[in-house]
Amino acid sequence: MSPDSYAEVTKEHGPDAGASSSLSLPEFLLEVLKKIDEGGQSLRPRRLDQDIHECKDLGNRVIPMGLILGGTSTLEREQVQSYYRGLRGIIDPNIEESLDLVSETLLMVDDRDLQASGTIAASFLVQRTLPDGTVARDLVLQSLLDLLGSQYNERMSRHPDIFSPLKRIKNVISVNDLPRFLGEISDALEDIACDKDVFLDNPIELIEKAEALPEESEEIFRKARVQSGADLPTLSDEMAQIDTLCTLLNWTREQGIQFATKLYQAGIMDSRTKVGLAMNAVLAVVEDLNKNLDSPVKSIEVNDEHGSEAYTYNADTQTIVLNLKYRGALTSTVIRTEHEEMLQKAKQAEIVVVTNLLEEAVKKYGEARNEARLSLVPEEEERTSILELKEALGLSEIQAYELVIGLYGAEKISFSSDPNHGISVGCILRLVQACSQVSPVRGIQVDSDHKSNLPFRLDKEAGVVFLHSSFNRLTDASIDLCLSERSVDPLGIEEPVEEAKSKYQIPDEAGGLSKSENLDAFIEEFGLAAEFAQDSFEVLFEDFPQFRDTITVQTLRTLVSTLNQRLAPDAKINVVTGWSRSIPNTSRPDHDSIAWLTAHEEEDSRMIMLTFNFHYGEDKPDHPPMSNELLLDWCQYFKADQIGEME
């Protein structure tokens, strides 16, 4: 953006304004980065534009990674192309969704200083998610630190909530944890912006900017093409082929032009198949490799030296290397003739790479088990469960091991062979299988901050099961109990008969259950066991007085109406009472369940009791308090197909 146009923007909106309809994505990021780089003295706007195009498939999701883009813009493109391939490798749909969230929040904050702090914090989170061995990771990190200078600590002091996730992280971040940390940054940005009254009603809408091909690149390409003297396709046809190649490789158009220019400058391009190389022959190789390999081709390079083959395939970097001087000069005919042999070699190379990566993953998995230092499920049994988990989630074997490694290292998660002391991969598999019956599950993540009386939740939109590691004693026993009694999907509510409501006094107000005439009307309406019903209510209210004083008659009517519908036609609730129990198959008291159904044999009859938990929330301050809303939510999910015996 020219100085004049920038002056117009600041004149209209102020020097720190975030809302400008005249800014494109590259211009917006440049303005944010200028706040970090004290005016943009180190930034290279043209290189920044190129690196944004390098990530064009991410759209506005690059905004939270703005500092990374600013850092790579100070380096040469050749230094960071492999880095960006590694960066894309960690961005799965869950991370894309989190980047979307932070991006939208940044675009709603009308304050450049806050935008800069949010961008810095998010960029460092993403940078620290890149695994060891990512090409140029340390080089890019140094460029980020050079841009920041002494700002990092100063901003952390001014905006501690924005940088809070980074304070808690020691080394590399798990891919599974990144969405949660990005969500924390988004929440902190919104809170601070609202306090400062700089949070917009709608996000800034960035204008589209057509991808500008540097004139010199296109001019060099056209000149090399004319000077080749070769038999060529039309310029429009060849540009269409280059565009297709860019789509396959996720390249920018400039990268495609530069690649084609190299081939012309090497003097090997010609549409006559036995004389030279044509772009459509290169396309055919890429398309066939993509069709036959598990991982797509990411790049093509050229080798100006003599090679022993028409091309080679580096399965580590997923890169084709064309040997331009093979048999004097590489031609389309030679490539097509030798392609089948090259394809088989590429398959073998990929197998070797995958095998090595799998061996490394298994090794790290073994190390994670050793570090756990607990009584664990036998390794052979657990590895069988990992393979089943792979199938259930649609992962590769390597991804499945990496997932379990991440869970072993997650905060507040313990693995154990004892279902009362920790979780197991087998239980996680059962959880995924149960949730998959409701909605496809693609991943498992750990949420250490979510406060709940439930050990897990399913995010259908993201396709992720979240384990609540802050849940007191997250174990197989607690997960299995929840799965046995609680539906993953809500089952609905059955409203009680409206006409009968008139028989009750203050049915919608707290305290209605303390009225004896209301209890009599309740016993009559639902046909409770008359000889036991009154005493059962007394037991409930004596040991659980907050239930009597908080829950309304209408809520209790709704619960019994709904559960009777689920029990029909074979049974119905005969008694409403309160009691306590242990978690099944353990000696540990159940302080998490809200209520359950219990059967009691009395001579020749069998009574079904709706039993509320005397000890719900005991020693668990994070559990939501007993309330009408809590009971109705519990009722929506309670399956009513598991009826225990009175302890």
XYZ file of C-alpha atoms in Angstrom:
647
model
C 0.000 0.000 0.000
C 1.402 3.404 -0.936
C 2.229 6.024 1.731
C -0.536 8.233 0.362
C -3.190 5.528 0.634
C -2.027 4.711 4.150
C -2.357 8.391 5.050
C -5.959 8.319 3.851
C -6.734 5.259 5.985
C -5.234 6.751 9.154
C -6.875 10.069 8.476
C -10.304 8.448 8.394
C -9.962 5.875 11.148
C -7.122 7.048 13.342
C -3.561 5.680 13.627
C -4.566 2.547 15.492
C -7.786 1.793 13.657
C -8.385 -1.812 12.730
C -11.507 -1.258 10.662
C -10.675 -0.203 7.140
C -12.554 -1.308 4.083
C -9.532 -0.454 1.930
C -7.123 -3.026 3.334
C -6.380 -6.362 1.735
C -5.043 -9.299 3.754
C -1.352 -8.546 2.954
C -1.881 -4.844 3.732
C -3.667 -5.597 7.006
C -0.877 -7.929 8.161
C 1.740 -5.398 7.126
C 0.080 -2.745 9.308
C -0.025 -5.108 12.297
C 3.593 -6.103 11.765
C 4.640 -2.456 11.554
C 3.394 -2.132 15.130
C 5.753 -4.956 16.092
C 8.709 -3.853 13.951
C 8.562 -0.165 14.889
C 7.431 1.042 11.504
C 8.422 -1.957 9.416
C 12.111 -1.205 8.943
C 13.055 -4.906 8.729
C 9.968 -6.058 6.838
C 9.975 -6.804 3.139
C 6.388 -6.221 1.926
C 6.915 -8.001 -1.376
C 8.342 -11.075 0.329
C 5.506 -10.946 2.866
C 3.047 -10.943 -0.029
C 4.806 -13.975 -1.531
C 4.655 -15.937 1.714
C 0.955 -15.108 2.133
C 0.441 -16.539 -1.361
C 2.479 -19.576 -0.251
C -0.319 -20.178 2.272
C -3.180 -19.020 0.061
C -5.216 -22.140 0.847
C -5.487 -20.950 4.468
C -7.048 -17.572 3.591
C -7.527 -15.345 6.654
C -6.287 -18.174 8.890
C -2.762 -16.833 8.280
C -3.581 -13.740 10.388
C -2.827 -15.446 13.754
C 0.468 -16.600 12.177
C 1.330 -13.047 11.088
C 4.585 -12.893 13.040
C 5.747 -16.110 11.361
C 5.004 -14.583 7.950
C 6.818 -11.422 8.961
C 9.816 -13.445 10.096
C 10.012 -15.575 6.959
C 9.687 -12.432 4.837
C 13.130 -11.378 6.107
C 14.595 -14.601 4.696
C 14.939 -15.834 1.129
C 12.114 -17.966 -0.245
C 14.411 -20.914 -0.896
C 15.225 -20.968 2.823
C 11.625 -21.293 3.943
C 9.759 -23.285 1.262
C 10.350 -26.579 3.106
C 9.433 -24.859 6.378
C 6.002 -24.001 5.000
C 5.477 -27.587 3.883
C 6.153 -28.662 7.472
C 3.801 -25.962 8.744
C 0.942 -27.192 6.548
C 1.586 -30.720 7.803
C 0.359 -29.858 11.322
C -2.717 -27.857 10.276
C -5.618 -30.287 10.437
C -9.342 -29.357 10.419
C -9.387 -28.798 14.195
C -6.477 -26.367 14.038
C -8.012 -24.642 10.999
C -11.163 -24.052 13.048
C -9.123 -22.583 15.915
C -7.156 -20.334 13.557
C -10.490 -19.158 12.125
C -11.636 -18.241 15.646
C -8.508 -16.227 16.492
C -8.506 -14.600 13.049
C -12.085 -13.413 13.432
C -11.356 -12.100 16.932
C -8.297 -10.186 15.693
C -10.437 -8.663 12.945
C -12.965 -7.516 15.560
C -10.353 -5.801 17.746
C -10.064 -2.141 16.734
C -6.638 -1.644 18.288
C -3.340 -2.318 16.504
C -1.462 -2.860 19.769
C -3.831 -5.626 20.889
C -3.813 -7.107 17.386
C -0.016 -7.191 17.539
C 0.066 -8.937 20.946
C -2.512 -11.508 19.836
C -0.586 -12.193 16.632
C 2.696 -12.592 18.527
C 1.220 -15.032 21.071
C -0.625 -17.123 18.452
C 2.417 -17.223 16.157
C 4.669 -18.546 18.916
C 2.097 -21.213 19.796
C 2.003 -22.422 16.186
C 5.807 -22.233 15.919
C 6.200 -24.363 19.043
C 3.809 -26.983 17.683
C 6.203 -27.773 14.832
C 8.000 -31.036 15.671
C 11.755 -31.442 15.985
C 13.313 -31.902 12.580
C 11.082 -29.387 10.784
C 13.306 -27.805 8.153
C 14.382 -24.208 9.021
C 12.350 -24.173 12.240
C 15.203 -22.710 14.296
C 16.104 -20.283 11.507
C 12.552 -18.938 11.406
C 12.415 -18.767 15.219
C 15.520 -16.597 15.233
C 13.953 -14.291 12.652
C 10.858 -13.925 14.894
C 13.035 -13.021 17.869
C 14.966 -10.508 15.756
C 11.714 -8.800 14.755
C 10.501 -8.640 18.350
C 13.663 -7.380 19.973
C 12.795 -6.619 23.606
C 9.033 -6.435 23.022
C 8.147 -9.977 24.087
C 8.608 -9.562 27.840
C 7.192 -6.040 27.757
C 4.023 -7.188 25.985
C 3.722 -10.233 28.230
C 3.742 -7.860 31.187
C 1.125 -5.528 29.643
C -1.144 -8.296 28.281
C -0.574 -11.266 30.627
C -3.880 -12.976 29.777
C -3.055 -13.056 26.060
C 0.314 -14.680 26.740
C -0.945 -16.958 29.525
C -0.818 -20.194 27.443
C 2.837 -19.585 26.586
C 3.730 -19.170 30.247
C 2.474 -22.690 30.976
C 4.335 -24.393 28.145
C 7.861 -25.676 28.527
C 8.781 -27.203 25.186
C 6.993 -28.382 22.041
C 3.189 -28.185 22.095
C 1.098 -31.207 21.158
C -1.013 -30.734 18.025
C -3.954 -31.908 20.162
C -3.433 -29.038 22.633
C -2.982 -26.214 20.109
C -6.720 -25.527 19.496
C -7.353 -25.108 23.224
C -4.450 -22.673 23.652
C -5.525 -20.665 20.597
C -9.041 -20.517 22.046
C -7.625 -19.038 25.266
C -5.886 -16.287 23.275
C -9.130 -15.504 21.445
C -11.054 -15.264 24.734
C -8.398 -13.030 26.314
C -8.340 -10.702 23.287
C -12.112 -10.335 23.352
C -12.198 -9.655 27.112
C -9.489 -6.966 26.945
C -10.975 -5.363 23.833
C -14.424 -5.213 25.469
C -12.927 -3.628 28.600
C -11.212 -1.005 26.417
C -14.363 -0.537 24.298
C -12.485 -1.414 21.097
C -14.384 -4.604 20.224
C -16.313 -4.157 16.972
C -19.828 -5.434 16.332
C -18.628 -7.182 13.159
C -15.188 -8.283 11.988
C -13.260 -6.127 9.532
C -13.919 -7.272 5.987
C -10.661 -7.401 4.056
C -10.917 -6.665 0.364
C -9.827 -9.238 -2.175
C -6.474 -8.675 -3.755
C -5.726 -10.471 -6.991
C -2.521 -12.465 -6.882
C -0.025 -10.161 -8.550
C 2.671 -11.926 -10.513
C 5.868 -9.845 -10.368
C 6.333 -8.394 -13.800
C 9.971 -9.417 -14.047
C 9.114 -13.095 -13.411
C 6.550 -13.210 -16.205
C 8.800 -11.175 -18.491
C 11.727 -13.529 -17.893
C 9.448 -16.495 -18.573
C 8.132 -15.049 -21.841
C 11.630 -14.113 -22.977
C 13.024 -17.582 -22.177
C 10.113 -19.112 -24.041
C 10.682 -17.013 -27.189
C 14.431 -17.480 -27.115
C 14.156 -21.275 -26.832
C 13.313 -21.627 -30.527
C 11.408 -24.756 -29.637
C 8.139 -26.128 -30.948
C 5.763 -24.911 -28.234
C 2.092 -25.042 -27.282
C 0.204 -21.746 -27.220
C 0.990 -19.455 -24.318
C -2.571 -19.751 -22.973
C -2.417 -23.571 -23.070
C 0.929 -23.644 -21.300
C -0.228 -21.155 -18.660
C -3.263 -23.376 -18.038
C -0.916 -26.365 -17.554
C 1.236 -24.343 -15.155
C -1.882 -23.353 -13.185
C -2.903 -27.028 -12.950
C 0.574 -27.938 -11.714
C 0.374 -25.166 -9.094
C -2.968 -26.538 -7.895
C -1.561 -30.060 -7.565
C 1.514 -28.896 -5.654
C -0.212 -26.127 -3.695
C 2.215 -23.681 -5.292
C 1.668 -20.010 -6.007
C 1.506 -19.088 -9.688
C 4.866 -17.378 -9.366
C 6.440 -20.642 -8.206
C 5.013 -22.366 -11.256
C 6.329 -19.634 -13.567
C 9.783 -19.830 -11.996
C 9.825 -23.616 -12.398
C 8.829 -23.381 -16.077
C 11.420 -20.663 -16.630
C 14.172 -22.936 -15.268
C 13.171 -25.637 -17.744
C 13.254 -23.181 -20.652
C 16.583 -21.778 -19.567
C 17.962 -25.327 -19.443
C 17.012 -25.665 -23.130
C 14.936 -28.826 -22.791
C 11.368 -27.623 -23.354
C 9.720 -28.735 -26.592
C 6.256 -30.057 -27.390
C 7.791 -32.718 -29.675
C 7.910 -35.657 -27.294
C 11.162 -37.186 -28.614
C 12.952 -33.859 -28.809
C 12.222 -32.193 -25.485
C 10.092 -32.031 -22.385
C 6.521 -30.698 -22.328
C 4.673 -29.427 -19.278
C 1.874 -31.948 -19.804
C 4.386 -34.788 -19.373
C 5.422 -33.348 -15.996
C 1.752 -33.023 -15.040
C 1.117 -36.666 -15.925
C 3.931 -37.790 -13.593
C 2.604 -35.721 -10.662
C -0.983 -36.883 -11.192
C -0.007 -40.562 -11.362
C 2.200 -40.373 -8.284
C -0.620 -38.679 -6.376
C -2.964 -41.446 -7.486
C -0.662 -44.283 -6.404
C 1.106 -42.958 -3.302
C -0.404 -42.473 0.143
C 0.944 -38.915 0.433
C 0.711 -36.354 -2.400
C 3.699 -34.826 -4.175
C 4.572 -31.478 -2.589
C 7.268 -30.103 -4.864
C 9.368 -30.527 -8.010
C 13.039 -29.628 -8.255
C 15.521 -29.781 -11.129
C 19.003 -31.275 -11.214
C 21.324 -29.755 -13.798
C 23.839 -32.584 -13.411
C 23.763 -35.919 -15.196
C 21.523 -38.415 -13.440
C 21.202 -42.170 -13.747
C 17.393 -41.969 -14.070
C 14.848 -39.690 -15.703
C 13.727 -38.507 -12.289
C 13.895 -39.539 -8.665
C 11.380 -39.220 -5.866
C 12.386 -38.174 -2.351
C 9.727 -39.743 -0.142
C 10.980 -37.857 2.933
C 10.209 -34.464 1.414
C 7.648 -35.772 -1.126
C 9.656 -34.106 -3.881
C 10.256 -35.085 -7.538
C 13.748 -34.290 -8.838
C 14.000 -34.066 -12.652
C 17.444 -34.995 -14.005
C 17.588 -32.572 -16.946
C 20.722 -34.043 -18.553
C 19.654 -37.663 -18.378
C 20.630 -39.293 -21.690
C 21.826 -35.936 -22.909
C 18.523 -34.155 -22.443
C 15.356 -35.183 -20.688
C 12.366 -35.692 -22.997
C 8.674 -36.452 -22.617
C 9.168 -39.831 -24.294
C 11.915 -40.829 -21.860
C 9.814 -39.822 -18.860
C 6.767 -41.749 -20.091
C 8.869 -44.812 -20.952
C 10.563 -44.984 -17.562
C 7.687 -43.758 -15.430
C 6.351 -47.201 -14.431
C 9.757 -48.221 -13.100
C 10.118 -44.874 -11.308
C 6.635 -45.292 -9.811
C 7.576 -48.648 -8.288
C 10.728 -47.110 -6.821
C 8.693 -44.243 -5.404
C 6.306 -46.719 -3.765
C 9.209 -48.588 -2.221
C 10.785 -45.335 -1.039
C 7.510 -44.314 0.578
C 7.258 -47.700 2.301
C 10.764 -47.233 3.717
C 9.952 -43.737 4.967
C 6.657 -44.824 6.508
C 8.357 -47.850 8.094
C 11.056 -45.655 9.617
C 8.521 -43.134 10.872
C 6.412 -45.928 12.342
C 9.445 -47.431 14.066
C 10.230 -44.022 15.527
C 6.615 -43.578 16.661
C 6.599 -47.014 18.315
C 9.900 -46.190 20.006
C 8.504 -42.911 21.386
C 5.368 -44.763 22.471
C 7.524 -47.208 24.444
C 9.371 -44.302 26.039
C 6.057 -42.679 26.984
C 4.956 -45.907 28.679
C 8.242 -46.130 30.576
C 7.949 -42.535 31.760
C 4.433 -43.202 33.060
C 5.855 -45.513 35.751
C 2.476 -46.947 36.569
C 0.844 -50.332 36.412
C -0.194 -50.309 32.759
C -2.154 -52.579 30.483
C 0.299 -55.085 28.881
C 1.966 -53.465 25.871
C 0.823 -56.100 23.387
C -2.786 -55.659 24.479
C -2.527 -51.876 24.337
C -0.963 -51.927 20.862
C -3.878 -54.032 19.650
C -6.215 -51.349 21.001
C -4.159 -48.662 19.234
C -4.657 -50.428 15.906
C -8.402 -50.628 16.558
C -8.401 -46.951 17.495
C -6.652 -46.214 14.199
C -9.523 -47.829 12.305
C -12.172 -46.134 14.426
C -10.715 -42.670 13.825
C -9.598 -43.220 10.239
C -5.948 -42.484 11.074
C -2.712 -43.889 9.769
C -0.858 -46.190 12.146
C 1.742 -43.484 12.744
C -0.961 -40.940 13.581
C -2.602 -43.390 15.986
C 0.655 -43.898 17.894
C 1.305 -40.145 17.926
C -2.183 -39.612 19.336
C -1.581 -42.061 22.187
C 1.882 -40.589 22.843
C 0.240 -37.180 23.178
C -2.331 -38.577 25.621
C 0.408 -40.163 27.735
C 2.065 -36.761 28.001
C -1.107 -34.732 28.525
C -1.668 -32.678 31.639
C -3.611 -34.462 34.436
C -4.030 -37.689 32.429
C -2.917 -40.987 33.986
C -2.909 -44.384 32.294
C -3.413 -47.479 34.406
C -4.455 -51.097 34.117
C -6.650 -50.511 37.181
C -9.946 -48.990 35.944
C -10.278 -47.223 39.280
C -6.942 -45.394 39.020
C -6.556 -44.259 35.413
C -7.617 -44.619 31.806
C -6.651 -47.116 29.125
C -6.556 -47.046 25.335
C -9.219 -49.755 25.375
C -11.606 -47.447 27.252
C -10.831 -44.571 24.865
C -11.672 -46.926 22.004
C -15.031 -47.769 23.614
C -15.695 -44.058 24.034
C -14.894 -43.311 20.382
C -17.045 -46.199 19.195
C -20.004 -45.009 21.287
C -19.681 -41.407 20.084
C -19.214 -42.525 16.475
C -22.705 -44.021 16.534
C -23.998 -40.469 16.883
C -21.551 -38.461 14.781
C -18.229 -39.177 12.971
C -15.215 -38.846 15.256
C -11.869 -37.895 13.741
C -9.818 -37.054 16.786
C -9.355 -37.036 20.559
C -8.166 -34.035 22.510
C -7.583 -33.245 26.158
C -9.258 -30.211 27.723
C -7.698 -29.459 31.085
C -9.733 -26.308 31.724
C -13.327 -27.378 31.089
C -15.189 -27.657 34.399
C -17.824 -30.377 34.314
C -19.383 -33.219 36.251
C -18.844 -35.339 33.118
C -15.555 -36.992 32.129
C -15.864 -36.167 28.407
C -17.860 -34.349 25.741
C -18.388 -34.758 21.998
C -17.977 -31.773 19.684
C -19.972 -32.919 16.661
C -19.003 -29.995 14.473
C -15.291 -30.546 15.012
C -15.617 -34.343 15.088
C -13.582 -34.458 18.300
C -14.048 -36.196 21.644
C -12.662 -34.044 24.466
C -11.417 -35.745 27.630
C -11.939 -33.525 30.685
C -8.661 -33.976 32.516
C -9.825 -31.561 35.232
C -12.581 -34.070 36.065
C -11.684 -35.411 39.486
C -10.312 -38.949 38.974
C -10.658 -39.408 35.218
C -10.659 -43.197 34.964
C -11.997 -46.065 32.907
C -14.577 -46.628 35.636
C -15.905 -43.062 35.476
C -16.007 -43.051 31.660
C -17.657 -46.469 31.459
C -20.270 -45.483 34.050
C -21.080 -42.331 32.094
C -21.344 -44.311 28.833
C -23.602 -46.920 30.425
C -26.120 -44.421 31.817
C -25.836 -41.338 29.623
C -26.688 -41.089 25.936
C -24.199 -39.240 23.752
C -27.119 -37.563 21.982
C -29.995 -35.872 23.856
C -33.128 -38.032 24.045
C -35.627 -35.244 24.561
C -38.054 -34.369 27.326
C -41.632 -35.554 27.875
C -43.760 -32.727 29.240
C -46.129 -33.818 32.055
C -49.902 -33.635 31.633
C -50.818 -29.955 31.709
C -54.258 -30.458 33.265
C -52.760 -32.091 36.363
C -50.598 -29.037 37.096
C -53.565 -27.194 38.592
C -53.622 -29.688 41.490
C -50.324 -28.285 42.808
C -49.541 -25.138 44.740
C -46.623 -22.986 43.398
C -45.498 -25.810 41.057
C -42.935 -23.589 39.320
C -41.373 -22.130 42.437
C -38.725 -23.396 44.821
C -40.190 -24.717 48.063
C -43.161 -26.430 46.478
C -41.809 -29.860 47.448
C -41.996 -28.939 51.141
C -45.812 -28.825 50.971
C -47.392 -32.139 52.025
C -50.434 -31.578 49.780
C -48.107 -31.320 46.780
C -46.468 -34.644 47.672
C -49.898 -36.257 47.995
C -50.904 -34.918 44.573
C -47.595 -36.137 43.111
C -48.042 -39.650 44.528
C -51.541 -39.781 43.110
C -50.641 -38.389 39.661
C -47.830 -40.865 39.026
C -49.288 -43.843 40.898
C -46.332 -44.192 43.254
C -46.294 -47.039 45.781
C -48.459 -45.466 48.475
C -47.066 -47.510 51.355
C -43.479 -46.465 50.614
C -43.707 -43.156 48.739
C -44.050 -40.788 51.716
C -41.216 -42.421 53.670
C -39.007 -42.355 50.552
C -39.558 -38.619 50.108
C -38.680 -38.113 53.771
C -35.393 -39.980 53.285
C -34.585 -37.794 50.279
C -35.398 -34.492 51.998
C -33.775 -35.359 55.334
C -30.390 -36.162 53.848
C -30.638 -33.857 50.845
C -32.439 -30.700 52.089
C -31.092 -28.549 49.242
C -33.070 -30.749 46.854
C -36.335 -29.951 48.670
C -35.507 -26.247 48.884
C -34.241 -25.803 45.299
C -36.062 -28.162 42.941
C -39.573 -27.283 41.784
C -42.553 -29.608 41.613
C -42.734 -29.034 37.848
C -39.124 -30.157 37.329
C -39.735 -33.368 39.290
C -42.971 -33.978 37.327
C -41.030 -33.564 34.077
C -38.339 -36.014 35.194
C -40.784 -38.739 36.188
C -42.948 -38.252 33.073
C -39.899 -38.527 30.830
C -38.383 -41.552 32.558
C -41.718 -43.371 32.667
C -41.987 -42.928 28.926
C -38.527 -44.497 28.487
C -39.365 -47.370 30.822
C -42.761 -48.088 29.234
C -44.418 -50.461 28.701
C -42.543 -52.864 30.994
C -42.035 -50.683 34.061
C -42.549 -47.303 35.674
C -41.147 -45.387 38.634
C -42.711 -46.474 41.925
C -40.671 -44.453 44.396
C -38.674 -41.180 44.441
C -35.900 -41.160 47.026
C -32.246 -40.485 47.673
C -29.255 -42.705 48.398
C -25.557 -43.122 47.759
C -23.549 -45.688 45.803
C -20.076 -46.721 44.762
C -18.873 -46.488 41.191
C -19.534 -49.945 39.707
C -16.641 -52.407 40.032
C -14.828 -50.108 42.462
C -14.923 -49.227 46.135
C -14.871 -45.510 45.364
C -17.977 -43.498 46.255
C -19.817 -41.884 43.362
C -19.806 -38.109 43.809
C -20.391 -37.317 40.134
C -23.719 -38.871 39.161
C -26.847 -36.813 39.716
C -29.352 -39.666 39.889
C -29.981 -43.207 38.716
C -32.618 -45.918 38.692
C -32.534 -48.627 41.329
C -34.623 -51.789 41.691
C -35.759 -53.062 45.064
C -37.343 -56.469 45.547
C -40.204 -56.450 48.036
C -41.777 -59.890 48.550
C -43.361 -60.689 45.188
C -43.060 -57.205 43.719
C -40.216 -55.219 42.234
C -40.104 -51.474 42.775
C -38.240 -49.047 40.480
C -36.801 -46.141 42.427
C -35.677 -42.808 40.992
C -32.711 -42.310 43.278
C -31.018 -38.938 43.693
C -27.395 -38.885 44.796
C -26.971 -37.676 48.381
C -23.266 -37.097 47.781
C -23.396 -35.383 44.389
C -20.593 -32.789 44.141
C -19.101 -33.688 47.513
C -15.430 -32.575 47.602
C -15.838 -31.418 43.981
C -16.204 -27.627 44.026
C -16.042 -27.382 40.234
C -19.211 -29.426 39.742
C -22.266 -27.305 38.887
C -24.613 -27.001 41.910
C -27.876 -28.918 42.127
C -30.498 -26.974 40.208
C -33.594 -27.399 38.053
C -31.506 -26.782 34.928
C -28.965 -29.431 35.961
C -31.698 -32.023 36.545
C -33.444 -31.330 33.231
C -30.126 -31.592 31.377
C -29.392 -34.901 33.136
C -32.857 -36.171 32.215
C -32.380 -35.319 28.534
C -29.457 -37.742 28.338
C -30.274 -40.454 30.890
C -30.960 -43.692 28.993
C -33.050 -45.426 31.699
C -32.036 -48.853 30.385
C -29.655 -49.626 33.248
C -31.397 -50.396 36.549
C -29.097 -51.279 39.406
C -29.870 -53.162 42.576
C -30.081 -51.417 45.923
C -26.683 -51.488 47.667
